Amino acid sequence: MSARTVLHEADISRALTRIAHEILESNRGAENLVLLGIPTRGVTLAHRLSAVIGEIAQTAVPVGALDVTLFRDDLAKQPTRSPRPTDIPAGGIDGKTLSLIHI
């Protein structure tokens, strides 16, 4: 059985740009916006979205990580992994608009 490509590079780039625009639209810009990725893949996606949002809005968007492993309601059913450290961006999150990124 051969592997089938679901999204090509251009498709992924277009999807990231659309998601970035949706985030900017929902938050009325990038001011006070912080992206918190849920480990593991959400952190990678948050960094990619931050780069795209930064290009669109011409401003840096801080990225952090929020591990919710110990708060999951399916721990009995899912294999657990070691919790990852929560990483709050240098500017903190008080008074900020947070966008949680999870895959």
Short mmCIF file of C-alpha atoms in Angstrom, two decimals:
data_model
loop_
_atom_site.label_atom_id
_atom_site.label_comp_id
_atom_site.label_asym_id
_atom_site.label_seq_id
_atom_site.Cartn_x
_atom_site.Cartn_y
_atom_site.Cartn_z
CA MET A 1 0.00 0.00 0.00
CA SER A 2 1.47 3.35 -0.99
CA ALA A 3 1.37 6.50 1.08
CA ARG A 4 -1.06 9.14 -0.07
CA THR A 5 -0.34 12.84 0.32
CA VAL A 6 -3.22 14.67 1.93
CA LEU A 7 -1.78 18.17 1.81
CA HIS A 8 1.12 19.41 -0.25
CA GLU A 9 3.50 22.12 0.97
CA ALA A 10 1.54 24.89 -0.76
CA ASP A 11 -1.70 23.58 0.76
CA ILE A 12 -0.21 23.61 4.25
CA SER A 13 1.14 27.12 3.74
CA ARG A 14 -2.28 28.31 2.56
CA ALA A 15 -4.01 26.63 5.54
CA LEU A 16 -1.57 28.24 8.01
CA THR A 17 -2.15 31.64 6.42
CA ARG A 18 -5.93 31.21 6.66
CA ILE A 19 -5.73 30.13 10.31
CA ALA A 20 -3.45 33.09 11.05
CA HIS A 21 -5.97 35.48 9.46
CA GLU A 22 -8.80 33.90 11.47
CA ILE A 23 -6.84 34.38 14.71
CA LEU A 24 -6.08 38.00 13.83
CA GLU A 25 -9.68 38.66 12.86
CA SER A 26 -11.09 37.06 16.03
CA ASN A 27 -8.70 39.04 18.21
CA ARG A 28 -8.94 42.28 16.21
CA GLY A 29 -5.20 42.27 15.52
CA ALA A 30 -2.07 40.94 17.16
CA GLU A 31 -1.82 43.42 20.04
CA ASN A 32 -1.56 41.57 23.36
CA LEU A 33 -1.86 38.22 21.58
CA VAL A 34 0.01 35.20 22.97
CA LEU A 35 -0.06 31.74 21.44
CA LEU A 36 0.20 28.82 23.86
CA GLY A 37 0.84 25.46 22.26
CA ILE A 38 -0.35 22.25 23.91
CA PRO A 39 2.56 19.73 23.73
CA THR A 40 3.71 18.19 21.70
CA ARG A 41 2.57 19.08 18.21
CA GLY A 42 0.60 22.14 19.28
CA VAL A 43 3.83 23.87 20.31
CA THR A 44 5.32 23.35 16.85
CA LEU A 45 2.13 24.62 15.21
CA ALA A 46 2.04 27.64 17.55
CA HIS A 47 5.58 28.61 16.46
CA ARG A 48 4.64 28.26 12.79
CA LEU A 49 1.48 30.33 13.27
CA SER A 50 3.44 32.97 15.20
CA ALA A 51 5.79 33.36 12.24
CA VAL A 52 2.90 33.72 9.78
CA ILE A 53 0.99 36.14 12.04
CA GLY A 54 4.20 38.13 12.52
CA GLU A 55 4.57 38.51 8.76
CA ILE A 56 0.95 39.57 8.31
CA ALA A 57 0.71 41.93 11.30
CA GLN A 58 4.33 43.11 11.19
CA THR A 59 4.78 42.38 14.90
CA ALA A 60 6.24 39.58 16.99
CA VAL A 61 3.71 37.27 18.62
CA PRO A 62 5.04 35.51 21.74
CA VAL A 63 4.74 31.74 21.95
CA GLY A 64 4.69 29.50 25.00
CA ALA A 65 3.69 25.99 25.98
CA LEU A 66 0.97 24.81 28.34
CA ASP A 67 1.04 21.14 29.30
CA VAL A 68 -2.38 19.81 30.25
CA THR A 69 -1.39 16.14 30.59
CA LEU A 70 -2.39 15.83 34.23
CA PHE A 71 -5.74 17.51 33.63
CA ARG A 72 -6.96 15.20 30.85
CA ASP A 73 -10.14 13.27 31.48
CA ASP A 74 -9.00 10.31 29.37
CA LEU A 75 -5.83 9.39 31.28
CA ALA A 76 -7.19 5.91 32.05
CA LYS A 77 -7.71 5.19 28.35
CA GLN A 78 -4.68 6.87 26.81
CA PRO A 79 -1.04 5.97 27.27
CA THR A 80 0.46 8.75 29.33
CA ARG A 81 3.66 10.57 28.64
CA SER A 82 5.86 12.50 30.99
CA PRO A 83 4.54 16.01 31.55
CA ARG A 84 6.46 18.71 29.74
CA PRO A 85 7.32 22.00 31.40
CA THR A 86 4.92 24.86 30.96
CA ASP A 87 6.70 27.74 29.25
CA ILE A 88 5.23 31.20 29.74
CA PRO A 89 6.67 33.86 27.38
CA ALA A 90 8.90 36.52 28.94
CA GLY A 91 6.16 39.19 28.88
CA GLY A 92 3.80 36.93 30.84
CA ILE A 93 0.14 36.30 30.10
CA ASP A 94 -1.65 38.65 32.51
CA GLY A 95 -3.94 40.96 30.57
CA LYS A 96 -3.15 39.16 27.31
CA THR A 97 -5.38 37.43 24.82
CA LEU A 98 -4.42 33.76 24.74
CA SER A 99 -4.93 31.47 21.82
CA LEU A 100 -4.47 27.78 22.72
CA ILE A 101 -3.07 25.74 19.87
CA HIS A 102 -3.63 21.97 19.86
CA ILE A 103 -3.51 19.23 17.28
#
